[in-house]
Amino acid sequence: MGRRTEISKDSHTALQPTLRLADRHLEAIAAALERSRRPATRRAYACAWNQFRTWAEAEGLESLPSDPVVVAAYLAQRAADGLSVASLELDRKAIGHYHRKAGLPSPTSSEGVRQTLAGLRNQAADRGEEPRQARALTAERMEAIRRTAHEPRSGPTGRTESVELARRRGDMDVAIASVMRDAMLRRSEASELRWGSVMFRPDGTARVTVRRSKTNRASAMLYVGHEAAEALRRVRPGNAAPTARVFGLRSGQAISNRLAAMARAAGLGEGFSGHSPRVGMARDLTAAGTELSALMVAGRWKSERMPAYYSRAEKAGRGAVAQFYGDS
């Protein structure tokens, strides 16, 4: 018989072992719990939690367990300091996460905290503050990237790429941007995409399988059109291992940096990031007549808030006034 033991000092303790389980079972639970958040999310939560804990200590207040009034006061203070609504939401999630991790009820689930956050969100809206949006990588801008992708560039040292290096780098740039647009991939999904999750179809298209995402734990099979599929074929090594990264970049930030660089080289300016392909496709789909519900399915959004925000200009262009003037 196994002995009763803690699952892990660092893992969630919401699952307190009440039965006599063998160590191998407890270790399997610990491993699963440790993977319940992606590494980037864990780091963001840890940073937000440390900031809250430091503030609470300076105020002479308890951070763990914390009271809903304390959390509400912290969020209000952070808003007064100029933090965005997105940052406040991250704070709320991090505080709740660390309470649940300690096996404690989360103060963030109280109605008072929810109403406080809603009020702070309304205050930000009243001031005209809107979520910062990456510039959209629309179909037109994608064409600009295709036209310029293979032109040799100069690096930080002033050295210019060889023609062959520019060709290979340009092939990868086009593959990254076009596949992310077609599949509406998040930057983390793009960095984690493996060749074993790519399936080329006889009709010239492709399918990519995203096994885990920011908001969806179930796998999703996503469509990639002819041009993007051909771009994938060009960058696929002849001996590509199923576990090899398709784009060879190990983080979402690296994906963002790559997209920003290719946009600058194409003369599109600043403001492009790893979110740009999703925003651009959302705008293009809306302009083509795609309804919000179908757009949410394509982009795997659970809430209509962000896709509606991304495509608001195109939606206005198809609205009643535009139809009245025959401009829709």
GROMACS .gro file of C-alpha atoms in nm:
model
  328
    1MET     CA    1   0.000   0.000   0.000
    2GLY     CA    2   0.117   0.351  -0.071
    3ARG     CA    3   0.149   0.610   0.198
    4ARG     CA    4  -0.040   0.936   0.234
    5THR     CA    5   0.178   1.222   0.116
    6GLU     CA    6   0.160   1.574  -0.024
    7ILE     CA    7   0.123   1.599  -0.398
    8SER     CA    8   0.385   1.870  -0.443
    9LYS     CA    9   0.493   2.187  -0.269
   10ASP     CA   10   0.468   2.377  -0.595
   11SER     CA   11   0.155   2.224  -0.743
   12HIS     CA   12  -0.210   2.290  -0.677
   13THR     CA   13  -0.322   2.161  -0.341
   14ALA     CA   14  -0.689   2.177  -0.424
   15LEU     CA   15  -0.665   1.800  -0.463
   16GLN     CA   16  -0.580   1.700  -0.108
   17PRO     CA   17  -0.524   1.322  -0.096
   18THR     CA   18  -0.780   1.169   0.138
   19LEU     CA   19  -0.719   0.810   0.030
   20ARG     CA   20  -0.411   0.593   0.063
   21LEU     CA   21  -0.274   0.611  -0.290
   22ALA     CA   22   0.047   0.468  -0.427
   23ASP     CA   23   0.324   0.721  -0.487
   24ARG     CA   24   0.306   0.668  -0.862
   25HIS     CA   25  -0.056   0.787  -0.864
   26LEU     CA   26   0.030   1.096  -0.663
   27GLU     CA   27   0.323   1.171  -0.891
   28ALA     CA   28   0.098   1.142  -1.198
   29ILE     CA   29  -0.147   1.388  -1.041
   30ALA     CA   30   0.136   1.627  -0.955
   31ALA     CA   31   0.267   1.615  -1.311
   32ALA     CA   32  -0.079   1.688  -1.453
   33LEU     CA   33  -0.140   1.975  -1.212
   34GLU     CA   34   0.195   2.128  -1.290
   35ARG     CA   35   0.095   2.139  -1.658
   36SER     CA   36  -0.247   2.293  -1.589
   37ARG     CA   37  -0.110   2.632  -1.692
   38ARG     CA   38   0.121   2.709  -1.980
   39PRO     CA   39   0.474   2.828  -1.883
   40ALA     CA   40   0.411   3.185  -2.002
   41THR     CA   41   0.086   3.197  -1.805
   42ARG     CA   42   0.259   3.067  -1.492
   43ARG     CA   43   0.526   3.333  -1.522
   44ALA     CA   44   0.269   3.609  -1.572
   45TYR     CA   45   0.067   3.489  -1.273
   46ALA     CA   46   0.379   3.470  -1.055
   47CYS     CA   47   0.476   3.827  -1.142
   48ALA     CA   48   0.124   3.960  -1.079
   49TRP     CA   49   0.098   3.766  -0.752
   50ASN     CA   50   0.431   3.900  -0.623
   51GLN     CA   51   0.317   4.254  -0.695
   52PHE     CA   52  -0.006   4.199  -0.503
   53ARG     CA   53   0.174   4.038  -0.211
   54THR     CA   54   0.425   4.326  -0.191
   55TRP     CA   55   0.143   4.581  -0.194
   56ALA     CA   56  -0.052   4.396   0.077
   57GLU     CA   57   0.253   4.372   0.302
   58ALA     CA   58   0.322   4.745   0.261
   59GLU     CA   59  -0.039   4.816   0.359
   60GLY     CA   60  -0.024   4.579   0.657
   61LEU     CA   61  -0.283   4.347   0.499
   62GLU     CA   62  -0.303   3.971   0.448
   63SER     CA   63  -0.239   3.846   0.096
   64LEU     CA   64  -0.302   3.476   0.162
   65PRO     CA   65  -0.578   3.434   0.249
   66SER     CA   66  -0.697   3.770   0.131
   67ASP     CA   67  -1.032   3.940   0.178
   68PRO     CA   68  -1.247   4.046  -0.120
   69VAL     CA   69  -1.236   4.406   0.007
   70VAL     CA   70  -0.855   4.396  -0.002
   71VAL     CA   71  -0.857   4.264  -0.359
   72ALA     CA   72  -1.108   4.531  -0.467
   73ALA     CA   73  -0.893   4.802  -0.307
   74TYR     CA   74  -0.585   4.670  -0.485
   75LEU     CA   75  -0.755   4.668  -0.824
   76ALA     CA   76  -0.884   5.023  -0.768
   77GLN     CA   77  -0.533   5.138  -0.673
   78ARG     CA   78  -0.382   4.972  -0.978
   79ALA     CA   79  -0.639   5.143  -1.201
   80ALA     CA   80  -0.557   5.479  -1.038
   81ASP     CA   81  -0.191   5.412  -1.116
   82GLY     CA   82  -0.280   5.391  -1.485
   83LEU     CA   83  -0.288   5.013  -1.535
   84SER     CA   84  -0.502   4.887  -1.822
   85VAL     CA   85  -0.816   4.680  -1.778
   86ALA     CA   86  -0.627   4.383  -1.924
   87SER     CA   87  -0.365   4.417  -1.651
   88LEU     CA   88  -0.634   4.434  -1.383
   89GLU     CA   89  -0.792   4.118  -1.522
   90LEU     CA   90  -0.455   3.944  -1.507
   91ASP     CA   91  -0.418   4.055  -1.143
   92ARG     CA   92  -0.760   3.912  -1.061
   93LYS     CA   93  -0.682   3.578  -1.224
   94ALA     CA   94  -0.342   3.552  -1.056
   95ILE     CA   95  -0.481   3.621  -0.709
   96GLY     CA   96  -0.753   3.362  -0.760
   97HIS     CA   97  -0.501   3.112  -0.894
   98TYR     CA   98  -0.273   3.134  -0.592
   99HIS     CA   99  -0.564   3.103  -0.350
  100ARG     CA  100  -0.691   2.791  -0.524
  101LYS     CA  101  -0.338   2.656  -0.540
  102ALA     CA  102  -0.323   2.684  -0.161
  103GLY     CA  103  -0.658   2.506  -0.127
  104LEU     CA  104  -0.833   2.828  -0.021
  105PRO     CA  105  -1.152   2.988  -0.151
  106SER     CA  106  -1.076   3.263  -0.400
  107PRO     CA  107  -1.170   3.617  -0.289
  108THR     CA  108  -1.189   3.715  -0.657
  109SER     CA  109  -1.508   3.517  -0.706
  110SER     CA  110  -1.705   3.752  -0.481
  111GLU     CA  111  -1.970   3.974  -0.632
  112GLY     CA  112  -1.798   4.280  -0.484
  113VAL     CA  113  -1.473   4.213  -0.672
  114ARG     CA  114  -1.660   4.142  -0.996
  115GLN     CA  115  -1.859   4.464  -0.965
  116THR     CA  116  -1.547   4.664  -0.880
  117LEU     CA  117  -1.371   4.535  -1.191
  118ALA     CA  118  -1.680   4.608  -1.403
  119GLY     CA  119  -1.688   4.963  -1.266
  120LEU     CA  120  -1.320   5.015  -1.341
  121ARG     CA  121  -1.376   4.884  -1.693
  122ASN     CA  122  -1.663   5.132  -1.740
  123GLN     CA  123  -1.450   5.417  -1.608
  124ALA     CA  124  -1.182   5.333  -1.864
  125ALA     CA  125  -1.442   5.327  -2.141
  126ASP     CA  126  -1.582   5.661  -2.028
  127ARG     CA  127  -1.231   5.808  -2.056
  128GLY     CA  128  -1.217   5.680  -2.412
  129GLU     CA  129  -0.955   5.419  -2.335
  130GLU     CA  130  -0.973   5.122  -2.570
  131PRO     CA  131  -0.777   4.797  -2.576
  132ARG     CA  132  -0.450   4.834  -2.761
  133GLN     CA  133  -0.489   4.649  -3.087
  134ALA     CA  134  -0.214   4.515  -3.307
  135ARG     CA  135  -0.228   4.647  -3.662
  136ALA     CA  136  -0.418   4.411  -3.885
  137LEU     CA  137  -0.232   4.190  -4.132
  138THR     CA  138  -0.503   4.206  -4.397
  139ALA     CA  139  -0.491   4.027  -4.733
  140GLU     CA  140  -0.362   4.345  -4.899
  141ARG     CA  141  -0.079   4.378  -4.648
  142MET     CA  142  -0.005   4.008  -4.677
  143GLU     CA  143   0.057   4.064  -5.048
  144ALA     CA  144   0.307   4.338  -4.963
  145ILE     CA  145   0.495   4.091  -4.744
  146ARG     CA  146   0.495   3.831  -5.022
  147ARG     CA  147   0.633   4.084  -5.271
  148THR     CA  148   0.920   4.194  -5.049
  149ALA     CA  149   0.994   3.885  -4.839
  150HIS     CA  150   1.286   3.763  -5.050
  151GLU     CA  151   1.468   4.093  -5.084
  152PRO     CA  152   1.806   4.079  -4.903
  153ARG     CA  153   1.806   4.272  -4.576
  154SER     CA  154   2.078   4.434  -4.371
  155GLY     CA  155   2.125   4.313  -4.017
  156PRO     CA  156   2.223   4.507  -3.702
  157THR     CA  157   2.590   4.492  -3.805
  158GLY     CA  158   2.514   4.645  -4.144
  159ARG     CA  159   2.584   4.323  -4.325
  160THR     CA  160   2.347   4.236  -4.611
  161GLU     CA  161   2.203   3.888  -4.649
  162SER     CA  162   2.319   3.669  -4.933
  163VAL     CA  163   2.062   3.594  -5.202
  164GLU     CA  164   2.032   3.234  -5.080
  165LEU     CA  165   1.986   3.335  -4.718
  166ALA     CA  166   1.725   3.591  -4.817
  167ARG     CA  167   1.540   3.326  -5.015
  168ARG     CA  168   1.527   3.085  -4.722
  169ARG     CA  169   1.438   3.354  -4.469
  170GLY     CA  170   1.174   3.495  -4.704
  171ASP     CA  171   1.020   3.151  -4.757
  172MET     CA  172   0.983   3.115  -4.380
  173ASP     CA  173   0.843   3.467  -4.340
  174VAL     CA  174   0.571   3.398  -4.597
  175ALA     CA  175   0.491   3.062  -4.436
  176ILE     CA  176   0.460   3.212  -4.088
  177ALA     CA  177   0.239   3.503  -4.190
  178SER     CA  178   0.014   3.318  -4.435
  179VAL     CA  179  -0.043   3.010  -4.219
  180MET     CA  180  -0.114   3.220  -3.912
  181ARG     CA  181  -0.370   3.418  -4.112
  182ASP     CA  182  -0.548   3.118  -4.264
  183ALA     CA  183  -0.559   2.913  -3.944
  184MET     CA  184  -0.606   3.227  -3.728
  185LEU     CA  185  -0.331   3.102  -3.502
  186ARG     CA  186  -0.232   3.272  -3.182
  187ARG     CA  187   0.137   3.342  -3.157
  188SER     CA  188   0.186   3.073  -2.891
  189GLU     CA  189   0.010   2.821  -3.115
  190ALA     CA  190   0.237   2.914  -3.405
  191SER     CA  191   0.552   2.869  -3.199
  192GLU     CA  192   0.432   2.529  -3.073
  193LEU     CA  193   0.312   2.395  -3.411
  194ARG     CA  194   0.492   2.069  -3.503
  195TRP     CA  195   0.523   1.894  -3.837
  196GLY     CA  196   0.333   1.596  -3.699
  197SER     CA  197   0.031   1.826  -3.669
  198VAL     CA  198   0.039   1.930  -4.037
  199MET     CA  199  -0.153   1.729  -4.294
  200PHE     CA  200  -0.122   1.814  -4.665
  201ARG     CA  201  -0.432   1.740  -4.870
  202PRO     CA  202  -0.452   1.612  -5.232
  203ASP     CA  203  -0.643   1.927  -5.334
  204GLY     CA  204  -0.342   2.145  -5.249
  205THR     CA  205  -0.472   2.274  -4.915
  206ALA     CA  206  -0.356   2.165  -4.573
  207ARG     CA  207  -0.489   2.112  -4.223
  208VAL     CA  208  -0.307   2.195  -3.902
  209THR     CA  209  -0.408   2.055  -3.565
  210VAL     CA  210  -0.378   2.274  -3.259
  211ARG     CA  211  -0.387   2.046  -2.959
  212ARG     CA  212  -0.400   2.309  -2.686
  213SER     CA  213  -0.467   2.677  -2.693
  214LYS     CA  214  -0.516   2.976  -2.470
  215THR     CA  215  -0.888   2.920  -2.428
  216ASN     CA  216  -0.953   2.572  -2.563
  217ARG     CA  217  -0.818   2.253  -2.411
  218ALA     CA  218  -0.959   2.031  -2.684
  219SER     CA  219  -0.773   1.990  -3.013
  220ALA     CA  220  -0.888   2.179  -3.321
  221MET     CA  221  -0.823   2.103  -3.687
  222LEU     CA  222  -0.780   2.422  -3.887
  223TYR     CA  223  -0.793   2.499  -4.259
  224VAL     CA  224  -0.494   2.630  -4.455
  225GLY     CA  225  -0.553   2.749  -4.811
  226HIS     CA  226  -0.356   2.678  -5.128
  227GLU     CA  227  -0.104   2.961  -5.108
  228ALA     CA  228  -0.027   2.909  -4.741
  229ALA     CA  229  -0.006   2.530  -4.787
  230GLU     CA  230   0.242   2.578  -5.071
  231ALA     CA  231   0.444   2.809  -4.847
  232LEU     CA  232   0.450   2.532  -4.586
  233ARG     CA  233   0.571   2.279  -4.842
  234ARG     CA  234   0.860   2.506  -4.939
  235VAL     CA  235   0.993   2.529  -4.582
  236ARG     CA  236   0.940   2.166  -4.486
  237PRO     CA  237   1.275   1.982  -4.455
  238GLY     CA  238   1.295   1.650  -4.634
  239ASN     CA  239   1.369   1.472  -4.308
  240ALA     CA  240   1.135   1.673  -4.085
  241ALA     CA  241   1.070   1.492  -3.758
  242PRO     CA  242   0.706   1.491  -3.642
  243THR     CA  243   0.811   1.667  -3.320
  244ALA     CA  244   1.014   1.940  -3.494
  245ARG     CA  245   0.879   2.295  -3.474
  246VAL     CA  246   0.734   2.405  -3.806
  247PHE     CA  247   0.861   2.762  -3.785
  248GLY     CA  248   1.171   2.695  -3.577
  249LEU     CA  249   1.087   2.965  -3.322
  250ARG     CA  250   1.059   2.869  -2.958
  251SER     CA  251   0.834   3.142  -2.818
  252GLY     CA  252   0.537   3.358  -2.899
  253GLN     CA  253   0.755   3.667  -2.858
  254ALA     CA  254   0.992   3.537  -3.125
  255ILE     CA  255   0.693   3.498  -3.358
  256SER     CA  256   0.588   3.858  -3.284
  257ASN     CA  257   0.936   3.989  -3.349
  258ARG     CA  258   0.951   3.805  -3.681
  259LEU     CA  259   0.617   3.945  -3.797
  260ALA     CA  260   0.714   4.298  -3.693
  261ALA     CA  261   1.040   4.271  -3.890
  262MET     CA  262   0.876   4.144  -4.208
  263ALA     CA  263   0.612   4.418  -4.189
  264ARG     CA  264   0.878   4.688  -4.155
  265ALA     CA  265   1.072   4.540  -4.448
  266ALA     CA  266   0.753   4.549  -4.658
  267GLY     CA  267   0.710   4.920  -4.585
  268LEU     CA  268   0.404   4.866  -4.367
  269GLY     CA  269   0.546   5.051  -4.067
  270GLU     CA  270   0.528   4.972  -3.697
  271GLY     CA  271   0.258   4.817  -3.480
  272PHE     CA  272   0.253   4.465  -3.621
  273SER     CA  273   0.286   4.170  -3.384
  274GLY     CA  274   0.189   3.808  -3.328
  275HIS     CA  275  -0.177   3.914  -3.303
  276SER     CA  276  -0.178   4.086  -3.643
  277PRO     CA  277  -0.265   3.780  -3.857
  278ARG     CA  278  -0.573   3.699  -3.643
  279VAL     CA  279  -0.687   4.060  -3.644
  280GLY     CA  280  -0.633   4.087  -4.018
  281MET     CA  281  -0.825   3.772  -4.102
  282ALA     CA  282  -1.107   3.874  -3.868
  283ARG     CA  283  -1.137   4.202  -4.056
  284ASP     CA  284  -1.120   4.035  -4.398
  285LEU     CA  285  -1.383   3.776  -4.307
  286THR     CA  286  -1.617   4.043  -4.173
  287ALA     CA  287  -1.572   4.253  -4.487
  288ALA     CA  288  -1.657   3.943  -4.693
  289GLY     CA  289  -1.988   3.905  -4.509
  290THR     CA  290  -1.901   3.654  -4.237
  291GLU     CA  291  -2.133   3.686  -3.940
  292LEU     CA  292  -1.997   3.726  -3.590
  293SER     CA  293  -2.102   3.376  -3.480
  294ALA     CA  294  -1.913   3.215  -3.770
  295LEU     CA  295  -1.613   3.441  -3.705
  296MET     CA  296  -1.605   3.324  -3.342
  297VAL     CA  297  -1.597   2.962  -3.458
  298ALA     CA  298  -1.318   3.030  -3.709
  299GLY     CA  299  -1.103   3.207  -3.451
  300ARG     CA  300  -1.204   2.982  -3.161
  301TRP     CA  301  -1.322   3.274  -2.949
  302LYS     CA  302  -1.557   3.194  -2.661
  303SER     CA  303  -1.668   3.554  -2.621
  304GLU     CA  304  -1.781   3.791  -2.894
  305ARG     CA  305  -1.603   4.088  -2.734
  306MET     CA  306  -1.263   4.071  -2.908
  307PRO     CA  307  -1.370   3.957  -3.258
  308ALA     CA  308  -1.641   4.224  -3.254
  309TYR     CA  309  -1.381   4.483  -3.156
  310TYR     CA  310  -1.133   4.369  -3.420
  311SER     CA  311  -1.388   4.389  -3.700
  312ARG     CA  312  -1.586   4.695  -3.590
  313ALA     CA  313  -1.480   4.912  -3.885
  314GLU     CA  314  -1.578   4.649  -4.143
  315LYS     CA  315  -1.906   4.587  -3.963
  316ALA     CA  316  -1.985   4.958  -3.973
  317GLY     CA  317  -1.913   4.954  -4.346
  318ARG     CA  318  -2.186   4.693  -4.391
  319GLY     CA  319  -2.436   4.863  -4.161
  320ALA     CA  320  -2.768   5.028  -4.228
  321VAL     CA  321  -2.628   5.371  -4.320
  322ALA     CA  322  -2.374   5.219  -4.559
  323GLN     CA  323  -2.656   5.019  -4.722
  324PHE     CA  324  -2.867   5.334  -4.751
  325TYR     CA  325  -2.591   5.502  -4.950
  326GLY     CA  326  -2.523   5.188  -5.150
  327ASP     CA  327  -2.170   5.162  -5.015
  328SER     CA  328  -2.199   4.822  -4.846
   0.00000   0.00000   0.00000
